[in-house]
XYZ file of C-alpha atoms in Angstrom:
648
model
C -17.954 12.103 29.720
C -21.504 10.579 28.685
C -22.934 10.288 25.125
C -26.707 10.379 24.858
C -27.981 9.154 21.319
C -29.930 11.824 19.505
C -33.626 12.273 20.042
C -35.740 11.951 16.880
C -35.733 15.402 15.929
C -31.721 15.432 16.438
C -31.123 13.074 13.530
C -30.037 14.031 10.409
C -28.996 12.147 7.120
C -25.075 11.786 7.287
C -24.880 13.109 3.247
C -26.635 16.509 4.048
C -25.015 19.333 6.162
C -25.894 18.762 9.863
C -25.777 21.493 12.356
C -22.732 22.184 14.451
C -22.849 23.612 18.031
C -19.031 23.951 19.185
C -18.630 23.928 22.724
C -17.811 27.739 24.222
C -15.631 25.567 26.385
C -14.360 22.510 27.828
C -17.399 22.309 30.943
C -20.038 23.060 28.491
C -22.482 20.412 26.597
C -22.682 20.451 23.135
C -23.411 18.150 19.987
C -21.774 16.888 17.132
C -23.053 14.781 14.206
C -26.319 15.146 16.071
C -25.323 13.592 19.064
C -25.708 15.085 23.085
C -22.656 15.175 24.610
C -22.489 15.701 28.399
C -19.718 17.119 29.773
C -18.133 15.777 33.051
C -19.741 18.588 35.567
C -23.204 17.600 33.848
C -23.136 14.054 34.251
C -22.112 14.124 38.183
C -24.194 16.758 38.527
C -27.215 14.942 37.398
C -25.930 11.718 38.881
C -26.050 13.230 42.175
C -24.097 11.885 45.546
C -26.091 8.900 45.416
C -25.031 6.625 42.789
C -27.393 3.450 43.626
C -30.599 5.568 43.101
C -31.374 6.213 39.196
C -30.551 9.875 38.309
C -32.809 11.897 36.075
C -30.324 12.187 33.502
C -30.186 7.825 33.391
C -34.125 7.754 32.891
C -33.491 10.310 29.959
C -30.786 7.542 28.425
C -33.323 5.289 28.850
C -35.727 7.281 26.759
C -33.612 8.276 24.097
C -32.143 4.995 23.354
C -36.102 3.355 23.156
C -36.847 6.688 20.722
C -33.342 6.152 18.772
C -34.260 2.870 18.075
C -36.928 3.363 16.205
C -35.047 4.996 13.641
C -33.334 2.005 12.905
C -36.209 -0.012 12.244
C -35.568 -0.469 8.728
C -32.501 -2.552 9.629
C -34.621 -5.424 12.108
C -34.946 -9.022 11.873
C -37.782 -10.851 12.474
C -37.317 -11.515 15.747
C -36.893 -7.399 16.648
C -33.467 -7.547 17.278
C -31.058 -5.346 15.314
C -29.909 -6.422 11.798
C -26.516 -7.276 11.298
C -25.332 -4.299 10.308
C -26.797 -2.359 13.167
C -25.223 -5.005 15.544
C -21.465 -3.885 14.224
C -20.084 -1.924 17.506
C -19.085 1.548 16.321
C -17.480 2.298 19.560
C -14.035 3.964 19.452
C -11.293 4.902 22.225
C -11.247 8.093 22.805
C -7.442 8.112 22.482
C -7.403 6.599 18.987
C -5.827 9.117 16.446
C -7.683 10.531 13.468
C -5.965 12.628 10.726
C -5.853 16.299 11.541
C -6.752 17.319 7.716
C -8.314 15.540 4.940
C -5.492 15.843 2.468
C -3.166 14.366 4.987
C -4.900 11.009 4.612
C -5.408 11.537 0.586
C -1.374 12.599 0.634
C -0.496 9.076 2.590
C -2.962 6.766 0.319
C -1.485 8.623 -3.246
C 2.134 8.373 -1.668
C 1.474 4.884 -0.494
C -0.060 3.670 -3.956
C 2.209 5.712 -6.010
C 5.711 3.814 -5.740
C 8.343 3.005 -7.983
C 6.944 0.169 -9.516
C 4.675 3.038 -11.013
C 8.464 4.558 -12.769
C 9.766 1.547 -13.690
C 7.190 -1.519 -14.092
C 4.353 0.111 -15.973
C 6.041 2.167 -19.075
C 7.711 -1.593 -19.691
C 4.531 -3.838 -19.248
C 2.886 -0.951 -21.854
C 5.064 -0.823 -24.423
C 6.081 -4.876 -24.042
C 2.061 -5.515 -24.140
C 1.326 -3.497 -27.806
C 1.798 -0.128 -26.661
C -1.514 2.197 -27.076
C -3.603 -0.949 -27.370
C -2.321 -2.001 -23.888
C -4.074 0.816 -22.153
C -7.566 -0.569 -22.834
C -6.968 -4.606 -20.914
C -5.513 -1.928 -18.366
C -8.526 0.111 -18.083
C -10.803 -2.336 -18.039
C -8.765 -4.608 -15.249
C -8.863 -1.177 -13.380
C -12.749 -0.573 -13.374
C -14.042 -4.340 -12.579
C -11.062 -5.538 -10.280
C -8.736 -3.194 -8.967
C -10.741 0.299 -8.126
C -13.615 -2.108 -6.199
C -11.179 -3.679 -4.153
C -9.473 -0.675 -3.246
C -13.116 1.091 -2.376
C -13.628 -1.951 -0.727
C -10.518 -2.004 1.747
C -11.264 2.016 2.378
C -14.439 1.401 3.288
C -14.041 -1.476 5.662
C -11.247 0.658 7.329
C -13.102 3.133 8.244
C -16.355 1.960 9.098
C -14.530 -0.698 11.894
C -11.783 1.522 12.898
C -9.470 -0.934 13.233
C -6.268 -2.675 11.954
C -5.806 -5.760 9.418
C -5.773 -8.341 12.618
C -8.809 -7.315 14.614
C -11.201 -6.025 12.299
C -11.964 -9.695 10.887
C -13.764 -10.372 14.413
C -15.913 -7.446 13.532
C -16.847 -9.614 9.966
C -15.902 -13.117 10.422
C -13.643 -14.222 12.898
C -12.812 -17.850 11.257
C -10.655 -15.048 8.865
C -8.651 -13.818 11.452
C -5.476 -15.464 9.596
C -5.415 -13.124 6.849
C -4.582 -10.573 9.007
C -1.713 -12.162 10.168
C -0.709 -13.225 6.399
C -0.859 -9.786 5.751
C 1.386 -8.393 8.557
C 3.956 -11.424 7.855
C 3.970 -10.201 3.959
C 4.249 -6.475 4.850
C 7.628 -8.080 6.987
C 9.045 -9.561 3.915
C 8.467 -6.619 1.712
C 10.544 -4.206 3.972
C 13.400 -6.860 3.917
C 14.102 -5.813 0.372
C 12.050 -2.742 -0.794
C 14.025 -0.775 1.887
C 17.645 -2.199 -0.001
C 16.153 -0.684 -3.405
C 15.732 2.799 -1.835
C 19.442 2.238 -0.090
C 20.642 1.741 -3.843
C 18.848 5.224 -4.607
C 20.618 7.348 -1.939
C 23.777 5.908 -2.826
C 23.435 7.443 -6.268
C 21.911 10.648 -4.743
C 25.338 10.548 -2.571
C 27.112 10.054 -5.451
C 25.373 12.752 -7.823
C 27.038 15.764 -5.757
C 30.388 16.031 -8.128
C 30.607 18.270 -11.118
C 30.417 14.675 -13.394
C 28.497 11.789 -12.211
C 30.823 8.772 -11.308
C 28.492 6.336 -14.279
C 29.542 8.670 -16.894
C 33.458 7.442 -17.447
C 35.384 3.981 -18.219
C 38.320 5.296 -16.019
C 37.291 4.702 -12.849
C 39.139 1.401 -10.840
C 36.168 -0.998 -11.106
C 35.444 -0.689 -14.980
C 36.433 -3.431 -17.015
C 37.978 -3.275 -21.339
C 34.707 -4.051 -21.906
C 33.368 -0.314 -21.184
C 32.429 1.706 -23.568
C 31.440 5.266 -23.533
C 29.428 6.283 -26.486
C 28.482 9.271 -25.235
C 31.921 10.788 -25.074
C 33.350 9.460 -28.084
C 32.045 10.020 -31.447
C 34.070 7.032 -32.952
C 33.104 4.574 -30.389
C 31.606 1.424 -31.594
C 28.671 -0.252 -29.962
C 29.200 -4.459 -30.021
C 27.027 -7.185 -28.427
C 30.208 -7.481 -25.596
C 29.955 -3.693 -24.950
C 28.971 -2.854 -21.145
C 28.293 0.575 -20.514
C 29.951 2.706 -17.636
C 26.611 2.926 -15.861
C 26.046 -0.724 -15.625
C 29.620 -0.943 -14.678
C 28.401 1.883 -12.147
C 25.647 -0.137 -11.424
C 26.470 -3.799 -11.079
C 30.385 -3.820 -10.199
C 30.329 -0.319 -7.499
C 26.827 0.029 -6.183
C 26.032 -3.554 -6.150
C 29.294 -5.559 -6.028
C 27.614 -8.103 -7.705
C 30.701 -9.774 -9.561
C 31.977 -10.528 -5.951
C 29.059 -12.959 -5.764
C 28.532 -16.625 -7.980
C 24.683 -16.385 -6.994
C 22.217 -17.116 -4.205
C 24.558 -20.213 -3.047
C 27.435 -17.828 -2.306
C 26.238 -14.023 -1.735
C 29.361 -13.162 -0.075
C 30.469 -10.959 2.639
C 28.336 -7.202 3.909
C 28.709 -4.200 1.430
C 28.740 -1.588 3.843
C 28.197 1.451 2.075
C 25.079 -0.056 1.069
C 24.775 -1.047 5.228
C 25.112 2.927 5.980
C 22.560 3.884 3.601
C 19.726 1.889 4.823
C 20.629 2.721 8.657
C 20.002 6.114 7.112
C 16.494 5.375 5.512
C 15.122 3.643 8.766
C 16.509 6.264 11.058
C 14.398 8.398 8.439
C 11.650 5.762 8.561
C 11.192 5.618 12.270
C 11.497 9.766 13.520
C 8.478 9.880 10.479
C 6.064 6.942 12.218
C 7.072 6.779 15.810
C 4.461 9.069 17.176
C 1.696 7.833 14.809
C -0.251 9.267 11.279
C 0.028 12.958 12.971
C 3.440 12.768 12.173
C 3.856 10.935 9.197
C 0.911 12.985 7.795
C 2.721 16.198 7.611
C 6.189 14.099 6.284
C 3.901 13.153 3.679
C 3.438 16.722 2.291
C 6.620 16.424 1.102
C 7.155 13.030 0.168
C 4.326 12.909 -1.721
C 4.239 15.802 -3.417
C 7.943 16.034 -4.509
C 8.084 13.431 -7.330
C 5.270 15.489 -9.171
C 7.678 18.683 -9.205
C 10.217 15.992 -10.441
C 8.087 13.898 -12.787
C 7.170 17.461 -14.694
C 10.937 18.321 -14.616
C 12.180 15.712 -16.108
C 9.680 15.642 -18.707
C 9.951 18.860 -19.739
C 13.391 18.281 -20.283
C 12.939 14.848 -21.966
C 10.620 16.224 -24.466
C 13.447 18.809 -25.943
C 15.719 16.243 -26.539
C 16.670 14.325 -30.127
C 14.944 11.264 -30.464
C 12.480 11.992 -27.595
C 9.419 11.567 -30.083
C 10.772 8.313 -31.124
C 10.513 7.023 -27.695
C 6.762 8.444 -27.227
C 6.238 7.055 -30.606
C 7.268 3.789 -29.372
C 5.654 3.998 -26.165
C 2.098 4.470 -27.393
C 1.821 2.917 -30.748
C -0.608 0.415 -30.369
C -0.076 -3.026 -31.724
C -4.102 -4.372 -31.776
C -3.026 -7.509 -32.121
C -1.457 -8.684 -28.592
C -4.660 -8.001 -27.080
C -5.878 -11.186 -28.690
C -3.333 -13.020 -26.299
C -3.742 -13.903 -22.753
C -0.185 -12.530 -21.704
C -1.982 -8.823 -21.838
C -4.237 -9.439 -19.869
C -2.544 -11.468 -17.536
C -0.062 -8.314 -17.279
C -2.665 -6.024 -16.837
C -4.286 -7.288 -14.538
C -1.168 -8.025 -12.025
C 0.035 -4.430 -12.868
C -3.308 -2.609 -11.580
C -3.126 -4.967 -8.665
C 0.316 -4.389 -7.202
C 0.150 -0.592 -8.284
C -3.163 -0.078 -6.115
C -1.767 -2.112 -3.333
C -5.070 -4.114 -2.012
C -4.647 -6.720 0.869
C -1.010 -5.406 2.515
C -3.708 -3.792 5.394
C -2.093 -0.269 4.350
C -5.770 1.016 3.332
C -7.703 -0.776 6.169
C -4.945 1.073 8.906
C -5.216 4.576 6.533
C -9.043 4.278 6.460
C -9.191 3.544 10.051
C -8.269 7.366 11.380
C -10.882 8.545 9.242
C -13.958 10.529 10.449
C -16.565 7.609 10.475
C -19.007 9.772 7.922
C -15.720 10.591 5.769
C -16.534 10.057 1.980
C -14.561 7.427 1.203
C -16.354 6.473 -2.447
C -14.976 9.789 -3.385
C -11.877 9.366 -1.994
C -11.244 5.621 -3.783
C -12.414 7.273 -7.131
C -9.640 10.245 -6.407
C -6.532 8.110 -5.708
C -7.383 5.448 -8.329
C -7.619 7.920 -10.094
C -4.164 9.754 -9.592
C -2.186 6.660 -9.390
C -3.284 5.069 -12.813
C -2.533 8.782 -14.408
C 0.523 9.219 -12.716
C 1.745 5.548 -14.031
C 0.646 6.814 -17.458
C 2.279 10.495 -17.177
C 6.124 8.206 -15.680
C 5.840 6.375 -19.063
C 6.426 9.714 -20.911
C 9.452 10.429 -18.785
C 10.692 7.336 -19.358
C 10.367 7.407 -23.084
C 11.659 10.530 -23.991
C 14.816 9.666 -22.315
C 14.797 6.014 -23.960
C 14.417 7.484 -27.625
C 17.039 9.671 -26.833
C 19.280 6.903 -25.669
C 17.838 5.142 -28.814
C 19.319 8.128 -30.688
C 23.077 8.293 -29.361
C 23.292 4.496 -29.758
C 21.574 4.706 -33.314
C 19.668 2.057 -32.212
C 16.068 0.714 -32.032
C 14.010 1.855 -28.846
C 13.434 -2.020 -28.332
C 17.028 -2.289 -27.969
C 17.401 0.434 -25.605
C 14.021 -0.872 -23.266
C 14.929 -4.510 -23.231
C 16.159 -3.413 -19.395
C 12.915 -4.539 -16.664
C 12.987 -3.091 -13.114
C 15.476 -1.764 -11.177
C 17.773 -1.932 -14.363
C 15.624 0.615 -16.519
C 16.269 3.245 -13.860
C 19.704 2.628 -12.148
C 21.494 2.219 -15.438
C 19.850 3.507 -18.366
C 17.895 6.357 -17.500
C 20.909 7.005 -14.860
C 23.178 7.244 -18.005
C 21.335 9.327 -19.649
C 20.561 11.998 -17.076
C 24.017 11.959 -16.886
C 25.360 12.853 -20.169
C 23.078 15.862 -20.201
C 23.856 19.605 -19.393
C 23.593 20.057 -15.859
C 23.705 16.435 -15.061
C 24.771 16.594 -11.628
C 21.242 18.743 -10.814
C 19.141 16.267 -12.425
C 20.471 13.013 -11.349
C 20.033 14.508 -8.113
C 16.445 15.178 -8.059
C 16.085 12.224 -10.178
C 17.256 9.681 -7.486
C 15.589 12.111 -4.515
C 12.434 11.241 -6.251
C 13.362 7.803 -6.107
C 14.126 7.826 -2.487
C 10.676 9.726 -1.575
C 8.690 7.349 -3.921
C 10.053 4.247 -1.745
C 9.926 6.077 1.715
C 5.978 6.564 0.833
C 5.544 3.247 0.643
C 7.369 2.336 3.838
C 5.473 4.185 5.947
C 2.436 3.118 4.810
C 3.680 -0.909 4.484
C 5.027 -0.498 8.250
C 2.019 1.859 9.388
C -0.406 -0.943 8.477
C 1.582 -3.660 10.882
C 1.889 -1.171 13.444
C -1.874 -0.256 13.155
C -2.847 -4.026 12.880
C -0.958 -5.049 15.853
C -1.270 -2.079 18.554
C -5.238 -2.874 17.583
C -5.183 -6.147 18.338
C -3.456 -5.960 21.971
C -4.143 -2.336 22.282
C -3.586 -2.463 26.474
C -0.167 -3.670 26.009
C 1.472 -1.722 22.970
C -1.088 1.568 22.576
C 1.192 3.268 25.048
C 4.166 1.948 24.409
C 4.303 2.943 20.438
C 7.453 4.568 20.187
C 9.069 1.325 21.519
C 7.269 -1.088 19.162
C 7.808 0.809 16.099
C 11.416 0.788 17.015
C 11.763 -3.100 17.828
C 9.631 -3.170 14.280
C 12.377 -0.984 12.878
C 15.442 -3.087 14.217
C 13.710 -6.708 12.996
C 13.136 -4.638 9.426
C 17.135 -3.805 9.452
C 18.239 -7.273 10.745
C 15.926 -9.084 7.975
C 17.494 -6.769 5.587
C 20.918 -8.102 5.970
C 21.160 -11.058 3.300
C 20.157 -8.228 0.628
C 22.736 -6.136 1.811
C 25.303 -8.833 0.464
C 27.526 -8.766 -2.649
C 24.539 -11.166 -3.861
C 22.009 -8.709 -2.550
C 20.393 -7.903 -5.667
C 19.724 -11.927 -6.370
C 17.743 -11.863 -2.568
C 16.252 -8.930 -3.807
C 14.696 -10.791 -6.473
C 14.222 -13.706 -4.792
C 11.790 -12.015 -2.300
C 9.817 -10.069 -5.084
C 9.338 -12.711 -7.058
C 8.348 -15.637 -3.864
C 7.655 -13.777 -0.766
C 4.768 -11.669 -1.912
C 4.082 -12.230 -5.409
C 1.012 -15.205 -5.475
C 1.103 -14.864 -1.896
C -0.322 -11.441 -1.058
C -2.857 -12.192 -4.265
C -4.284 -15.531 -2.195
C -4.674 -13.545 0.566
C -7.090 -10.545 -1.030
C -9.095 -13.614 -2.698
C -10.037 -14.850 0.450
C -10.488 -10.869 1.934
C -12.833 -10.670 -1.213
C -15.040 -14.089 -0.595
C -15.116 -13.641 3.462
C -16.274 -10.241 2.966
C -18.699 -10.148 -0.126
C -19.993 -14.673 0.949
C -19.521 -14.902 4.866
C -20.096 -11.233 6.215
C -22.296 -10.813 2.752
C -22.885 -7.658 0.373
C -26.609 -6.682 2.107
C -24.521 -6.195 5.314
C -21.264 -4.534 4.138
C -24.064 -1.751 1.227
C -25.551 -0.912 5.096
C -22.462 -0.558 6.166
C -21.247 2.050 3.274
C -24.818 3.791 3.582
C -24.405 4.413 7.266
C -21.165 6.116 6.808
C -21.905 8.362 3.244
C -25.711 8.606 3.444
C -26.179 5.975 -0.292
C -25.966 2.283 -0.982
C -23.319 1.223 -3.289
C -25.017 0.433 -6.957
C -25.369 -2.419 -8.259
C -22.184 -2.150 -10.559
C -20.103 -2.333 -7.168
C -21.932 -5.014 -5.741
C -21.821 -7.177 -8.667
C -17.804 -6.735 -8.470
C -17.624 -7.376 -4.721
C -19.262 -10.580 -4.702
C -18.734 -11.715 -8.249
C -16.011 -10.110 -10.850
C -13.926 -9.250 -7.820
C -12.976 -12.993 -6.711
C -12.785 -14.446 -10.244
C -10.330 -11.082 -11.194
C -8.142 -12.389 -8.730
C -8.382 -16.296 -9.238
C -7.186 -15.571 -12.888
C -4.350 -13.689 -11.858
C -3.377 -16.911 -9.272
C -3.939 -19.218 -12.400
C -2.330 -17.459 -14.226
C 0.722 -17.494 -11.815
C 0.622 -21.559 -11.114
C -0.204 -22.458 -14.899
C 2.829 -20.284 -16.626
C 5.911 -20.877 -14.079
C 8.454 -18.410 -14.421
C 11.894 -18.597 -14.985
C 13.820 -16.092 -13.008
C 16.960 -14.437 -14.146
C 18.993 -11.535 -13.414
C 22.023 -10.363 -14.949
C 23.474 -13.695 -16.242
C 22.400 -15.707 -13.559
C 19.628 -18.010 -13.792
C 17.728 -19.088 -10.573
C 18.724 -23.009 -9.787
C 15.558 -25.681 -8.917
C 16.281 -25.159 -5.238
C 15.709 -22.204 -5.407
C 12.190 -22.250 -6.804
C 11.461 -24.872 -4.010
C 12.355 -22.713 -1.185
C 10.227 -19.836 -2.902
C 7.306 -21.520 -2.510
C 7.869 -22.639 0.921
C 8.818 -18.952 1.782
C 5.360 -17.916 -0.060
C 3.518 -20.553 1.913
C 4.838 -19.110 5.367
C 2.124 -16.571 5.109
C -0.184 -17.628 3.696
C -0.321 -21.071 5.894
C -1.563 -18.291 8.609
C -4.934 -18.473 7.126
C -6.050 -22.376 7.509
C -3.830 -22.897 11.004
C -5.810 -19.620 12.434
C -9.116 -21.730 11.113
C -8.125 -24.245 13.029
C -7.611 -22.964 15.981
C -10.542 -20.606 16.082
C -12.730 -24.145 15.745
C -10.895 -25.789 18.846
C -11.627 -22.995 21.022
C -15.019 -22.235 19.909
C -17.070 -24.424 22.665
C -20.115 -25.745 21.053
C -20.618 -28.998 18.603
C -18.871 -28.678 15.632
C -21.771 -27.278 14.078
C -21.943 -24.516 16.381
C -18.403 -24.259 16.430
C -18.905 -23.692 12.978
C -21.334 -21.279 12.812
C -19.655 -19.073 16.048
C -16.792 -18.922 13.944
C -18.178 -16.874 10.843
C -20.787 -14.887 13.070
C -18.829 -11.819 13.419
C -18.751 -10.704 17.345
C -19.727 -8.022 19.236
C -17.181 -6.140 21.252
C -17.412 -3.036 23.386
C -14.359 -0.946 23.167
C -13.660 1.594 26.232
C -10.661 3.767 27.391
C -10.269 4.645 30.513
C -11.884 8.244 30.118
C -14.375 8.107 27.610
C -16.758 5.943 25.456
C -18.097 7.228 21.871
C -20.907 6.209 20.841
C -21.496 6.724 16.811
C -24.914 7.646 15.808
C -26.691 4.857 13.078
C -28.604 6.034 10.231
């Protein structure tokens, strides 16, 4: 069917109510957003049987796009020609998807955001980083670098409909790399992050008995070392003592005294093999047929921890020692936030936990309506996942100051576990010595397993997205078969952290893979976006979707606090080099070397792109130059309809 633009007296600002004219049916013309739209019996009628000859209903196009124009007046160069922004096609295929309700795309961003990095990293990095005083760095690093960035990413989703890969033609094409980067990082994450939610379902499997399996010394693979202090009152706690559920943990789930390191990982565990088989069978019947199905999956995935979260602390709160742990958790110590460590910490937790630059929020954003609020909808998610970080800290801590209490120990002692550790083993243990253990290890590790599948379908949505975009005439229609040969390269990657020495490639690829790698890759998203495509373009941008220009405070962040938030955090990274270490292993030379070579294979996208965009450009160089961050126009069309999106 044909789209006429509106007449002058058919426009409306997009932030006040417009009138709506639904169609009585399918043969019937009717508007929406202001906008004619012919049906097909109109336009051949009009057209008549003689095509060559113009038809009245042409000379009317005609008309109304010379009117039309002149409402965008505002937005003209010198020379009369459309600004910039104006120039941006907003043309859509008519068979893209869009999200059937609003709080199916607000469900996918909180689930995608929310992960368990949010239960595990962020009540450590508080109470590590003084505590109470730790919330304000936090805050701060929140409002001036992560919450802009993430507004940022929403709205360039959804005002260029498009995936991580394409949409950098639409803004500057000698940038096209990143998206690339991005799709190559979002590969590496779902090599491991997929073997961390196979370590939760094994527990879930193994929390339907009447005693959980991490409660006892007498099973075959504990060692004389194991020692149950919750069972026995007379037990004594010694610097050799291993618990049953890091026995549990490290010598059943793991198998991780089979292996001497990352030079000999060993042979396949398989139980672990027939768990993650189970989460990407999960994984691919929830994406195959596109964000209509994993939206509704979401309403469960999403909204489950919550019911879990307020369980569990509910519970924590009525145990002895569980204001010790609170105590502990939020006492602030004013004086670390005089050291640069705090900050550093902050400002790589509010980063990771509001995932910019993996293309999850461009792909999200993209499905949107195109006059969708989406400053609101930043400010609401932001929102939810900083509180939510805050609320899994109580959970945590109630159940650390009652471990705290059993051991008579410090808290300090009790928390000196980081990552998967602080879940699988000590909160495990302690679930598990409580009444009715069996129920709530079982939700426990569910919530585990939703909080990680949330996060898969948004990390794999956003290189579906990105790629079916980019060669949308070969994959669009063949979906279900991508996402499947997506799903099988995901499993086969997966393999080497399947190992006895899974859990040191697990490491490996969180600490190298997309650590300083996926940070590189927003700086450069935040310079070609707010320097090459430039903040006058991308405010028109915002203001033709939600009816207001960004203030100044989020233009100031875009071009300026933005960037240099980010170039501290990559400092930061290259000028304090870690040391890696897990369990009693510590992470040989070599293996820092191939890190940063792994690290480098993404990001090495970005200048060999560059390079190539500059060879093919035809011009001198200087024109090859300046082609190259012009962004280009491009008219998108399906085979049955074009949609044209009215300009403010």
């Amino acid at each position: 069917m044909e789209i006429l633009h509106p007449l002058n007296n058919e426009v409306y600002p997009l932030n006040t109510e417009k009138p709506r004219a639904e169609p009585a049916k399918e043969e019937e013309d009717y508007k929406e957003n202001g906008v004619l739209i012919r049906s097909p019996r109109t336009v051949q009628k009009a057209l008549g049987e003689d095509r060559n000859t113009p038809s009245k209903l042409q000379e009317k196009d005609e008309k109304d796009q010379a009117s039309f124009s002149g409402h965008i007046g505002e937005g003209k160069g010198g020379d009369g020609a459309p600004a910039l922004h104006s120039e941006v096609d907003k043309t859509v295929p008519a068979g893209r998807e869009s999200w059937s309700k609003k709080v199916d795309f607000l469900l996918s961003v909180i689930g995608y955001a929310v992960d368990l990095g949010n239960v595990w990293r962020f009540p450590y990095i508080c109470y590590q980083n003084g505590g109470g005083a730790f919330l304000l760095p936090y805050i701060l690093m929140a409002m001036f670098g992560g919450i802009p960035l993430f507004y940022m990413e929403l709205a360039l989703g959804q005002y260029h409909r498009t995936g991580a890969i394409s949409i950098w033609a639409k803004i500057c094409p000698l940038f096209k790399g990143i998206g690339y980067a991005i799709c190559v990082i979002d590969l590496y994450i779902s090599f491991y992050y997929n073997t961390i939610i196979s370590w939760a379902l094994f527990y879930l499997y193994s929390s339907f008995v009447s005693v959980p399996p991490w409660t006892s010394c007498d099973n075959k693979w504990n060692t004389p070392n194991c020692t149950n202090y919750f069972l026995k009152d007379n037990a004594t706690w010694t610097e050799f003592s291993v618990s049953p559920a890091e026995e549990f943990y490290v010598r059943q789930v793991l198998m991780a005294h089979k292996s001497n390191g990352l030079g000999d990982v060993g042979g396949i565990n398989w139980h672990l093999l027939i768990c993650l088989i189970i989460i990407f069978t999960v994984v691919y019947f929830s994406i195959w047929k596109g964000i209509r199905t994993s939206g509704k999956v979401v309403w469960v995935t999403a909204t489950l921890p919550y019911i879990v979260l307020l369980i569990l602390l509910v519970r924590g709160a009525t145990l002895p020692g569980a204001w010790q742990g609170i105590i502990f958790y939020l006492h602030p110590q004013w004086g670390k936030m005089f050291t640069l460590q705090v900050w550093i910490d902050a400002a790589t937790q509010i980063f990771f936990s509001l995932g910019p630059g993996f293309g999850v929020l461009l792909a999200f954003a993209s499905y949107n309506k195109f006059n969708n609020n989406c400053f609101r909808d930043a400010m609401i998610t932001s929102s939810v996942n900083c509180l939510t970080s805050f609320l899994a800290g109580f959970v945590i801590f109630t159940i650390l100051g009652y471990m705290a209490e059993k051991r008579n120990e410090d808290v300090s002692e009790v928390a000196k576990d980081l990552g998967p550790s602080l879940l699988f083993i000590t909160y495990a243990e302690a679930l598990a010595n409580m009444p009715a253990s069996s129920f709530l290890s079982a939700i426990f590790f569910l919530m585990l397993v939703t909080l990680g599948l949330d996060s898969t379908f948004a990390g794999l949505e956003g290189v579906i997205t990105a790629v079916l975009d980019e060669y949308p005439h070969l994959l669009r229609k063949r979906r279900e078969w991508f996402v499947l040969v997506l799903v099988m390269i995901c499993t086969l990657g997966s393999m080497s952290t399947l190992t006895f020495g899974g859990a040191y490639v697990v490491k490996f690829f969180e600490e190298y893979a997309t650590g300083t790698a996926i940070i590189v890759v927003v700086f450069l998203e935040a310079i070609a976006v707010s320097w090459f495509y430039g903040i006058k373009n991308f405010r028109k941008d915002i203001k033709e979707m939600i009816g207001f220009i960004p203030g100044k405070f989020w233009q100031i962040c875009w071009a300026v606090i933005s960037p240099v938030f980010l170039l501290f955090i990559i400092i930061s990274f290259l000028a304090l080099p870690m040391e890696i270490k897990l369990f009693n292993y510590t992470y040989p030379y070599w293996t820092k070397v191939l890190g940063n070579f792994l690290g480098m294979s993404s990001i090495i996208w970005v200048p060999v792109y560059m390079v190539y965009k500059i060879i093919i450009t035809p011009g001198t160089f200087k024109e090859r130059i300046l082609k190259s961050i012009t962004p280009e126009r491009s008219e998108i069309e399906s085979s049955t309809v074009v949609v044209h999106l009215n300009a403010v």
